[in-house]
Short mmCIF file of C-alpha atoms in Angstrom, two decimals:
data_model
loop_
_atom_site.label_atom_id
_atom_site.label_comp_id
_atom_site.label_asym_id
_atom_site.label_seq_id
_atom_site.Cartn_x
_atom_site.Cartn_y
_atom_site.Cartn_z
CA UNK A 186 0.00 0.00 0.00
CA UNK A 187 1.36 3.43 -0.92
CA UNK A 188 1.45 5.75 2.03
CA UNK A 189 1.21 9.52 1.66
CA UNK A 190 4.22 11.31 3.09
CA UNK A 191 3.48 14.77 4.47
CA UNK A 192 6.95 15.77 3.29
CA UNK A 193 5.09 16.66 0.13
CA UNK A 194 4.78 19.96 1.95
CA UNK A 195 8.51 20.37 1.35
CA UNK A 196 8.42 18.96 -2.16
CA UNK A 197 5.90 21.65 -3.01
CA UNK A 198 8.53 24.25 -2.14
CA UNK A 199 10.55 23.12 -5.14
CA UNK A 200 7.69 22.28 -7.52
CA UNK A 201 5.69 25.47 -7.55
CA UNK A 202 7.49 28.55 -8.88
CA UNK A 203 7.02 31.96 -7.29
CA UNK A 204 5.44 34.70 -9.45
CA UNK A 205 7.86 36.37 -11.82
CA UNK A 206 7.09 39.78 -10.31
CA UNK A 207 8.18 38.71 -6.81
CA UNK A 208 11.09 40.64 -5.44
CA UNK A 209 14.54 39.11 -5.46
CA UNK A 210 15.31 39.69 -1.81
CA UNK A 211 11.93 38.31 -0.72
CA UNK A 212 12.43 35.18 -2.80
CA UNK A 213 15.89 34.74 -1.27
CA UNK A 214 14.46 35.06 2.23
CA UNK A 215 11.81 32.44 1.44
CA UNK A 216 14.53 30.14 0.15
CA UNK A 217 16.43 30.61 3.43
CA UNK A 218 13.23 29.78 5.28
CA UNK A 219 12.90 26.56 3.29
CA UNK A 220 16.42 25.53 4.26
CA UNK A 221 15.74 26.28 7.93
CA UNK A 222 12.53 24.25 7.75
CA UNK A 223 14.43 21.30 6.33
CA UNK A 224 16.86 21.62 9.25
CA UNK A 225 13.83 21.55 11.63
CA UNK A 226 14.53 25.12 12.82
CA UNK A 227 10.87 26.01 12.55
CA UNK A 228 10.85 29.29 14.48
CA UNK A 229 13.79 30.57 12.48
CA UNK A 230 12.06 29.45 9.27
CA UNK A 231 8.87 31.28 10.25
CA UNK A 232 10.88 34.43 10.94
CA UNK A 233 12.48 34.27 7.46
CA UNK A 234 9.08 33.77 5.80
CA UNK A 235 7.68 36.79 7.64
CA UNK A 236 10.73 38.85 6.63
CA UNK A 237 10.09 37.84 3.02
CA UNK A 238 6.51 39.03 3.38
CA UNK A 239 7.64 42.31 4.94
CA UNK A 240 10.01 42.80 1.98
CA UNK A 241 7.02 42.85 -0.36
CA UNK A 242 7.12 39.22 -1.50
CA UNK A 243 3.61 37.77 -1.82
CA UNK A 244 2.48 34.44 -3.24
CA UNK A 245 0.15 31.53 -2.35
CA UNK A 246 3.25 29.40 -1.90
CA UNK A 247 4.57 31.73 0.81
CA UNK A 248 1.21 31.50 2.61
CA UNK A 249 1.37 27.72 2.29
CA UNK A 250 4.91 27.57 3.73
CA UNK A 251 3.94 29.84 6.64
CA UNK A 252 0.88 27.66 7.30
CA UNK A 253 2.86 24.42 7.37
CA UNK A 254 5.54 25.98 9.60
CA UNK A 255 2.94 27.46 11.99
CA UNK A 256 1.36 23.99 12.24
CA UNK A 257 4.73 22.56 13.28
CA UNK A 258 4.93 25.21 16.02
CA UNK A 259 1.38 24.32 17.14
CA UNK A 260 0.09 27.75 16.11
CA UNK A 261 -3.01 26.09 14.72
CA UNK A 262 -5.16 29.20 14.21
CA UNK A 263 -2.39 30.89 12.26
CA UNK A 264 -1.84 27.71 10.26
CA UNK A 265 -5.52 27.60 9.32
CA UNK A 266 -5.55 31.26 8.28
CA UNK A 267 -2.54 30.86 5.98
CA UNK A 268 -3.53 27.51 4.53
CA UNK A 269 -7.01 28.82 3.67
CA UNK A 270 -5.32 31.55 1.62
CA UNK A 271 -3.15 28.95 -0.12
CA UNK A 272 -6.24 26.83 -0.85
CA UNK A 273 -7.42 29.52 -3.27
CA UNK A 274 -4.54 28.54 -5.57
CA UNK A 275 -5.65 25.60 -7.71
CA UNK A 276 -2.22 23.97 -7.77
CA UNK A 277 -1.85 24.09 -3.99
CA UNK A 278 -5.48 23.36 -3.09
CA UNK A 279 -5.19 19.54 -2.49
CA UNK A 280 -2.11 19.86 -0.26
CA UNK A 281 -3.55 22.91 1.53
CA UNK A 282 -6.83 21.06 2.18
CA UNK A 283 -5.04 18.02 3.64
CA UNK A 284 -2.89 20.22 5.92
CA UNK A 285 -5.99 22.17 6.96
CA UNK A 286 -7.47 18.84 8.05
CA UNK A 287 -4.35 18.13 10.10
CA UNK A 288 -4.44 21.58 11.72
CA UNK A 289 -8.13 21.36 12.64
CA UNK A 290 -7.68 17.81 13.97
CA UNK A 291 -4.72 18.87 16.13
CA UNK A 292 -6.82 21.75 17.47
CA UNK A 293 -9.65 19.34 18.39
CA UNK A 294 -12.09 20.48 15.73
CA UNK A 295 -13.12 17.12 14.31
CA UNK A 296 -15.99 18.33 12.11
CA UNK A 297 -13.81 20.93 10.38
CA UNK A 298 -11.03 18.38 10.00
CA UNK A 299 -13.44 15.93 8.33
CA UNK A 300 -14.60 18.60 5.87
CA UNK A 301 -11.07 19.46 4.76
CA UNK A 302 -9.94 15.82 4.55
CA UNK A 303 -12.96 15.18 2.33
CA UNK A 304 -12.01 18.11 0.08
CA UNK A 305 -8.42 16.85 -0.09
CA UNK A 306 -9.58 13.39 -1.12
CA UNK A 307 -11.90 14.86 -3.75
CA UNK A 308 -9.43 17.28 -5.31
CA UNK A 309 -6.24 15.23 -5.07
CA UNK A 310 -4.68 14.14 -8.35
CA UNK A 311 -2.01 12.19 -6.48
CA UNK A 312 -3.25 8.75 -5.39
CA UNK A 313 -1.04 8.74 -2.30
CA UNK A 314 -2.48 12.05 -1.13
CA UNK A 315 -6.05 10.87 -1.84
CA UNK A 316 -5.42 7.64 0.08
CA UNK A 317 -3.98 9.50 3.06
CA UNK A 318 -6.97 11.84 3.11
CA UNK A 319 -9.41 8.88 3.01
CA UNK A 320 -7.55 7.15 5.83
CA UNK A 321 -7.61 10.31 7.95
CA UNK A 322 -11.29 10.83 7.22
CA UNK A 323 -12.15 7.23 8.12
CA UNK A 324 -10.49 7.27 11.49
CA UNK A 325 -10.05 10.72 12.90
CA UNK A 326 -7.47 10.63 15.66
CA UNK A 327 -8.14 12.23 19.06
CA UNK A 328 -7.04 15.83 19.39
CA UNK A 329 -3.29 16.13 19.39
CA UNK A 330 -0.49 15.62 16.97
CA UNK A 331 -1.45 13.11 14.23
CA UNK A 332 0.45 9.95 13.30
CA UNK A 333 1.81 11.45 10.08
CA UNK A 334 3.65 14.16 12.00
CA UNK A 335 5.31 11.54 14.15
CA UNK A 336 6.31 9.60 11.04
CA UNK A 337 8.02 12.62 9.48
CA UNK A 338 10.23 13.50 12.41
CA UNK A 339 13.67 14.19 10.94
CA UNK A 340 16.40 11.62 11.16
CA UNK A 341 19.17 12.13 13.69
CA UNK A 342 21.63 12.87 10.88
CA UNK A 343 19.46 15.79 9.71
CA UNK A 344 19.50 17.27 13.19
CA UNK A 345 23.27 17.00 13.34
CA UNK A 346 23.60 18.89 10.05
CA UNK A 347 21.46 21.80 11.27
CA UNK A 348 23.62 24.91 11.42
CA UNK A 349 23.12 27.31 14.29
CA UNK A 350 25.48 30.13 13.33
CA UNK A 351 26.00 32.43 10.37
CA UNK A 352 28.82 34.77 9.39
CA UNK A 353 27.77 37.94 7.56
CA UNK A 354 30.25 40.28 5.87
CA UNK A 355 29.21 43.52 4.15
CA UNK A 356 31.67 45.94 2.51
CA UNK A 357 30.58 49.25 1.02
CA UNK A 358 32.92 51.70 -0.67
CA UNK A 359 32.80 54.48 -3.23
CA UNK A 360 34.49 57.59 -4.54
CA UNK A 361 34.09 61.17 -3.37
CA UNK A 362 35.37 64.58 -4.38
CA UNK A 363 35.27 67.65 -2.14
CA UNK A 364 36.11 71.09 -3.57
CA UNK A 365 36.68 72.60 -0.11
CA UNK A 366 37.82 69.81 2.16
CA UNK A 367 38.94 72.14 4.98
CA UNK A 368 35.62 74.01 5.02
CA UNK A 369 37.50 77.28 4.50
CA UNK A 370 35.45 80.51 4.33
CA UNK A 371 34.83 81.89 0.85
CA UNK A 372 35.86 85.51 1.67
CA UNK A 373 38.87 87.09 3.43
CA UNK A 374 38.27 87.87 7.08
CA UNK A 375 39.89 88.95 10.33
CA UNK A 376 40.57 85.98 12.62
CA UNK A 377 39.39 87.33 15.96
CA UNK A 378 39.92 83.92 17.51
CA UNK A 379 43.69 84.46 17.16
CA UNK A 380 45.42 86.70 19.78
CA UNK A 381 47.00 88.86 17.03
CA UNK A 382 43.73 89.15 15.02
CA UNK A 383 45.46 88.65 11.64
CA UNK A 384 43.89 89.21 8.21
CA UNK A 385 43.28 85.82 6.60
CA UNK A 386 42.92 85.07 2.90
CA UNK A 387 41.54 81.53 2.93
CA UNK A 388 42.32 79.03 0.19
CA UNK A 389 39.84 76.33 -0.74
CA UNK A 390 41.70 73.02 -1.06
CA UNK A 391 40.09 70.28 -3.19
CA UNK A 392 40.54 66.61 -2.40
CA UNK A 393 39.31 63.21 -3.49
CA UNK A 394 38.36 60.78 -0.77
CA UNK A 395 37.25 57.19 -0.36
CA UNK A 396 34.36 56.31 1.96
CA UNK A 397 34.57 52.79 3.39
CA UNK A 398 32.00 50.92 5.47
CA UNK A 399 32.57 47.38 6.75
CA UNK A 400 30.26 45.25 8.86
CA UNK A 401 31.23 41.77 10.04
CA UNK A 402 28.72 39.82 12.13
CA UNK A 403 28.53 36.36 13.57
CA UNK A 404 24.93 35.44 14.36
CA UNK A 405 24.28 32.53 16.70
CA UNK A 406 20.73 31.13 16.68
CA UNK A 407 19.17 29.43 19.65
CA UNK A 408 17.50 26.05 19.15
CA UNK A 409 13.96 27.42 18.98
CA UNK A 410 14.88 30.07 16.43
CA UNK A 411 13.30 32.99 18.34
CA UNK A 412 16.58 34.55 19.56
CA UNK A 413 19.73 35.53 17.69
CA UNK A 414 22.93 36.38 19.57
CA UNK A 415 24.95 38.84 17.50
CA UNK A 416 28.69 39.59 17.71
CA UNK A 417 29.77 42.33 15.36
CA UNK A 418 32.47 44.73 14.18
CA UNK A 419 31.74 47.96 12.27
CA UNK A 420 34.06 50.35 10.45
CA UNK A 421 32.89 53.71 9.07
CA UNK A 422 35.63 55.85 7.52
CA UNK A 423 36.41 58.59 5.04
CA UNK A 424 40.00 58.45 3.75
CA UNK A 425 41.47 61.58 2.11
CA UNK A 426 44.77 62.29 0.43
CA UNK A 427 47.77 61.42 2.55
CA UNK A 428 48.95 65.03 3.01
CA UNK A 429 45.63 66.11 4.53
CA UNK A 430 44.47 65.79 8.12
CA UNK A 431 40.83 65.17 7.30
CA UNK A 432 40.50 61.41 7.71
CA UNK A 433 37.68 60.40 10.03
CA UNK A 434 37.32 56.83 11.30
CA UNK A 435 34.91 55.12 13.67
CA UNK A 436 35.40 51.50 14.76
CA UNK A 437 32.91 49.64 16.91
CA UNK A 438 32.77 46.25 18.61
CA UNK A 439 29.35 45.10 19.76
CA UNK A 440 27.52 42.13 21.18
CA UNK A 441 23.82 41.75 21.74
CA UNK A 442 20.64 39.82 21.12
CA UNK A 443 17.74 39.99 18.68
CA UNK A 444 14.63 38.61 20.37
CA UNK A 445 11.39 37.70 18.63
CA UNK A 446 8.84 38.05 21.43
CA UNK A 447 6.14 35.87 19.95
CA UNK A 448 3.06 36.86 18.04
CA UNK A 449 1.34 35.92 14.81
CA UNK A 450 1.97 36.85 11.22
CA UNK A 451 0.03 40.11 11.49
CA UNK A 452 1.09 40.83 15.07
CA UNK A 453 4.79 40.71 15.87
CA UNK A 454 7.09 42.07 18.56
CA UNK A 455 10.86 42.33 18.41
CA UNK A 456 13.56 43.63 20.74
CA UNK A 457 17.12 44.26 19.53
CA UNK A 458 19.75 45.29 22.06
CA UNK A 459 23.51 45.43 22.23
CA UNK A 460 26.48 46.62 24.25
CA UNK A 461 29.18 48.41 22.27
CA UNK A 462 32.66 49.88 22.56
CA UNK A 463 33.70 52.58 20.04
CA UNK A 464 36.97 54.22 19.03
CA UNK A 465 36.56 57.43 17.01
CA UNK A 466 39.51 59.22 15.30
CA UNK A 467 39.06 62.80 14.10
CA UNK A 468 41.74 65.47 13.94
CA UNK A 469 41.23 69.08 14.97
CA UNK A 470 42.59 71.11 12.04
CA UNK A 471 42.61 74.78 11.10
CA UNK A 472 40.13 75.53 8.28
CA UNK A 473 42.46 78.27 6.96
CA UNK A 474 45.25 75.89 5.95
CA UNK A 475 44.21 72.36 6.92
CA UNK A 476 47.09 71.94 9.40
CA UNK A 477 46.64 70.55 12.91
CA UNK A 478 45.64 73.15 15.47
CA UNK A 479 48.11 74.13 18.17
CA UNK A 480 49.52 76.95 20.23
CA UNK A 481 53.32 77.22 20.51
CA UNK A 482 54.50 73.68 21.26
CA UNK A 483 51.09 72.34 22.29
CA UNK A 484 49.12 70.29 19.77
CA UNK A 485 45.34 70.05 19.84
CA UNK A 486 44.87 67.61 16.94
CA UNK A 487 43.62 64.80 19.21
CA UNK A 488 40.94 67.00 20.77
CA UNK A 489 38.05 65.29 18.91
CA UNK A 490 39.31 61.70 19.26
CA UNK A 491 37.47 59.62 21.83
CA UNK A 492 36.70 56.16 23.20
CA UNK A 493 33.08 55.37 24.02
CA UNK A 494 30.95 52.61 25.46
CA UNK A 495 27.21 52.23 25.79
CA UNK A 496 24.06 50.24 25.20
CA UNK A 497 21.23 50.42 22.68
CA UNK A 498 17.76 48.89 22.69
CA UNK A 499 15.27 49.02 19.81
CA UNK A 500 11.72 47.69 20.26
CA UNK A 501 9.11 47.34 17.54
CA UNK A 502 5.53 46.05 17.59
CA UNK A 503 3.76 45.32 14.31
CA UNK A 504 -0.04 45.11 14.26
CA UNK A 505 -1.31 44.50 10.76
CA UNK A 506 -0.12 47.43 8.65
CA UNK A 507 0.77 49.54 11.69
CA UNK A 508 4.07 49.48 13.50
CA UNK A 509 5.08 51.38 16.60
CA UNK A 510 8.24 51.25 18.66
CA UNK A 511 11.09 53.14 20.23
CA UNK A 512 14.88 53.33 20.04
CA UNK A 513 17.09 54.10 23.02
CA UNK A 514 20.79 54.89 23.17
CA UNK A 515 23.00 55.50 26.23
CA UNK A 516 26.66 56.37 25.65
CA UNK A 517 29.66 57.58 27.60
CA UNK A 518 32.50 59.29 25.65
CA UNK A 519 36.03 59.77 26.99
CA UNK A 520 38.08 62.14 24.82
CA UNK A 521 41.86 62.07 24.50
CA UNK A 522 43.47 64.60 26.80
CA UNK A 523 45.05 67.70 25.28
CA UNK A 524 46.87 70.53 27.12
CA UNK A 525 45.35 73.91 27.97
CA UNK A 526 41.81 72.84 27.00
CA UNK A 527 39.03 71.49 29.19
CA UNK A 528 38.33 67.88 28.31
CA UNK A 529 35.32 67.12 26.13
CA UNK A 530 34.14 64.03 28.04
CA UNK A 531 30.37 63.75 27.80
CA UNK A 532 27.32 61.52 28.12
CA UNK A 533 24.53 61.03 25.57
CA UNK A 534 20.97 59.89 26.23
CA UNK A 535 18.58 59.31 23.33
CA UNK A 536 14.94 58.27 23.01
CA UNK A 537 13.18 57.97 19.66
CA UNK A 538 9.54 56.83 19.65
CA UNK A 539 8.09 56.19 16.19
CA UNK A 540 5.00 54.98 14.38
CA UNK A 541 4.70 53.76 10.79
CA UNK A 542 1.89 52.69 8.47
CA UNK A 543 2.25 50.50 5.37
CA UNK A 544 -0.20 51.59 2.68
CA UNK A 545 0.81 48.49 0.73
CA UNK A 546 3.62 45.95 0.61
CA UNK A 547 5.62 48.49 -1.42
CA UNK A 548 4.95 51.84 0.30
CA UNK A 549 5.04 53.01 3.91
CA UNK A 550 4.87 56.28 5.87
CA UNK A 551 6.60 56.99 9.18
CA UNK A 552 6.58 59.59 11.93
CA UNK A 553 9.21 59.82 14.64
CA UNK A 554 9.95 62.08 17.59
CA UNK A 555 13.59 62.66 18.57
CA UNK A 556 14.68 63.58 22.08
CA UNK A 557 18.21 63.38 23.38
CA UNK A 558 20.52 65.04 25.87
CA UNK A 559 24.23 65.76 25.85
CA UNK A 560 25.99 66.47 29.15
CA UNK A 561 29.64 67.55 29.37
CA UNK A 562 31.88 66.88 32.35
CA UNK A 563 34.08 69.99 32.18
CA UNK A 564 33.63 71.83 28.88
CA UNK A 565 32.09 75.15 30.00
CA UNK A 566 29.08 76.91 28.56
CA UNK A 567 29.21 80.39 27.03
CA UNK A 568 27.31 83.33 28.44
CA UNK A 569 25.03 85.55 26.32
CA UNK A 570 28.05 87.55 25.12
CA UNK A 571 29.79 84.40 23.92
CA UNK A 572 32.38 84.50 26.71
CA UNK A 573 33.84 81.35 28.26
CA UNK A 574 34.33 81.71 32.01
CA UNK A 575 35.62 79.01 34.32
CA UNK A 576 32.69 79.84 36.59
CA UNK A 577 30.17 78.91 33.89
CA UNK A 578 28.57 75.49 34.31
CA UNK A 579 29.44 72.58 31.96
CA UNK A 580 27.59 72.30 28.67
CA UNK A 581 24.10 70.88 28.83
CA UNK A 582 22.30 70.53 25.49
CA UNK A 583 18.78 69.20 25.00
CA UNK A 584 17.52 68.25 21.53
CA UNK A 585 13.92 67.79 20.41
CA UNK A 586 12.67 67.16 16.91
CA UNK A 587 10.10 65.56 14.64
CA UNK A 588 10.61 63.55 11.47
CA UNK A 589 8.29 62.61 8.60
CA UNK A 590 9.31 60.09 5.98
CA UNK A 591 7.99 57.93 3.17
CA UNK A 592 9.49 54.83 1.56
CA UNK A 593 8.54 53.42 -1.83
CA UNK A 594 9.79 50.13 -3.28
CA UNK A 595 9.76 49.77 -7.07
CA UNK A 596 10.39 46.91 -9.49
CA UNK A 597 11.74 44.61 -6.81
CA UNK A 598 15.27 46.06 -7.02
CA UNK A 599 14.86 49.77 -6.21
CA UNK A 600 13.84 51.56 -3.00
CA UNK A 601 13.26 55.32 -2.72
CA UNK A 602 13.12 57.16 0.60
CA UNK A 603 12.44 60.82 1.40
CA UNK A 604 12.28 62.52 4.78
CA UNK A 605 12.11 65.94 6.42
CA UNK A 606 13.04 66.75 9.98
CA UNK A 607 13.26 69.77 12.25
CA UNK A 608 15.53 69.60 15.27
CA UNK A 609 15.84 72.22 18.00
CA UNK A 610 18.74 72.46 20.43
CA UNK A 611 18.40 74.20 23.77
CA UNK A 612 21.48 75.41 25.62
CA UNK A 613 20.76 74.69 29.29
CA UNK A 614 22.78 77.61 30.65
CA UNK A 615 21.50 80.87 29.11
CA UNK A 616 20.59 79.74 25.60
CA UNK A 617 23.62 81.15 23.76
CA UNK A 618 24.12 78.06 21.57
CA UNK A 619 20.45 77.40 20.86
CA UNK A 620 19.74 76.52 17.24
CA UNK A 621 17.08 75.20 14.91
CA UNK A 622 18.18 72.70 12.28
CA UNK A 623 16.06 71.87 9.21
CA UNK A 624 17.00 68.64 7.45
CA UNK A 625 15.74 67.24 4.16
CA UNK A 626 17.08 64.06 2.60
CA UNK A 627 16.40 61.71 -0.28
CA UNK A 628 17.93 58.30 -0.81
CA UNK A 629 17.82 55.63 -3.52
CA UNK A 630 18.99 52.07 -2.93
CA UNK A 631 19.36 49.49 -5.67
CA UNK A 632 19.93 45.74 -5.58
CA UNK A 633 21.44 44.77 -8.97
CA UNK A 634 22.21 41.31 -7.56
CA UNK A 635 21.68 39.31 -4.41
CA UNK A 636 25.11 40.18 -3.00
CA UNK A 637 25.44 43.77 -4.24
CA UNK A 638 23.79 47.00 -3.15
CA UNK A 639 24.17 50.51 -4.60
CA UNK A 640 22.96 53.63 -2.84
CA UNK A 641 22.74 57.33 -3.65
CA UNK A 642 21.75 59.98 -1.13
CA UNK A 643 21.42 63.74 -0.83
CA UNK A 644 20.99 65.63 2.46
CA UNK A 645 20.45 69.34 3.07
CA UNK A 646 20.98 70.86 6.53
CA UNK A 647 20.21 74.47 7.44
CA UNK A 648 21.18 75.89 10.86
CA UNK A 649 19.74 79.03 12.42
CA UNK A 650 21.40 80.40 15.59
CA UNK A 651 19.18 83.07 17.20
CA UNK A 652 21.67 84.05 19.93
CA UNK A 653 25.23 83.13 18.92
CA UNK A 654 27.75 85.55 17.34
CA UNK A 655 30.41 85.10 14.67
CA UNK A 656 33.68 84.26 16.44
CA UNK A 657 31.63 84.71 19.64
CA UNK A 658 32.06 88.49 19.33
CA UNK A 659 28.86 90.60 19.61
CA UNK A 660 30.43 93.30 17.38
CA UNK A 661 30.60 90.89 14.41
CA UNK A 662 26.92 90.08 14.16
CA UNK A 663 25.01 86.80 14.19
CA UNK A 664 26.75 83.49 13.68
#
C-alpha cells in the first residue's frame, strides 16, 4: 500500500514557482526559510518567511509555507488562516486542504477536520495524497499531533547537520570629491579667535576621498529560532589624500541579542539590544590651511578623538499594517586629553519613539519624535556675550525634533526614501548656543544582484542660531 508522506509539503517548495514579479530579496528570504525548515529550525524558518513578506514578496506558496511551519509550532489558528489563503490557488489546493485537516484535527475540531480531509480526497490528483486523506477521514485521531507528523520526524543525521550560526560580511565603498575639504570661508576675514587678530585670505583646497563601510557579524541562533545572539564589528571611515588631516574613522565592537517576542503573522514584537565599545579618530585642524591646530609647542589635533561605550535597545511592535516602537541609546565618551583645554568628556541619552503605516507591501509612511541630551563633564558653557568663564557650568544641550518620511519600493530592485526633519537644540545655561536645524534628505537604494547594493543619497541641513555671534564676538553680528 502506498502511504502519503506529508513531506510533500517540502516537495511543493521546489515544484511550484514563485510569481515572476516577486522581489529578489523576498524570494531569497523564502529560500532561506525553506532551508531552515528542512533543518527543523521552525521558528527561524517562520521568521524568514515573515521577513520575506515584509520585503514585499507575496504568493500563495509563501502563505502555504507559513501555514505548514505554523502547524509545526502548534500555532493552529495561524496555520488555518494561511492555509485557507493557499487553498485559493488551484495547484496548492489539495495539499492545503489536507494540511488544513491536520491543523483542525490537532486543534480538536473534528468536524472541520473531516470537511477538509474530504475536500483533499476529492481534489487530489495524487493517489497517495487521496489515500492519506481517506484514511484520515475514516479514522479521525483524538485531538493532538497526528500519526503522520510523528512519522516525518527528521532523522538524527538531519538534526546534526542543522547549522546554528551564520557569518555575515558587508563591505561598502565608493568615490568622493570635495572642492573645499577644509571648510574654509569663501571671503577674506579677520581671525578674531587668534590673539594677534590677523587678516586671513583663505584658500579652498580640493581633495578626493574614499568612503569605506565594513560590517562583520557572527549570528548565533538558539535552538527554537526565536533569539539571535549577535557579535559584530563595524568600520565607518572617510579616507582623504595622505597630506591632509581630514581622515575620520569610527570603529565599533558590539555584542547583543535579537529577540522575537512571539506573536502571529500580522502581530509581531521584536527587541534588539547590544552593548558596544567605540573608538573614534578625528583630527582638529585649522580651516584656513588644513594643518593641525596648536599653540606654541602644544598640539590640539587629538581634541576630537574619543573612546566610548554604551548600550542600545530598539523595540518594535507590528499590528497588521501599523508598527510602533522606540529606540534608546545611552553612551559615555572619553576624549583624549590635550593641554590647555578642558576635556570634552560627555554623556549622551537618546529616546526615539516612532509609528509607521504601510499603505501596501511596497509603500510606507513613518513619523518619529527625537529627544536626546548631551551632558559635558568639564567643557564650559558660554554666556550671552559668547564669553567662556571658568565659573560657567558645563555644557548641557537638549535636543527635540520631529521627522516625517515615506518609503517606496519599485520593481523589486529599487527603493526610494524621502524625509524631512526639524531639530531644536536648547542650551541649558542661558541659551547662547540654541539653534534650529532643518534637514531634508532623499535616498535611492538598488539591488542589482543578491550580494550587491548601490545607494545614492542627498541631504540638506540648514542651521539658524538666534543668539550666537560670529567668532563669539557681539560686534561681528550673528553666527
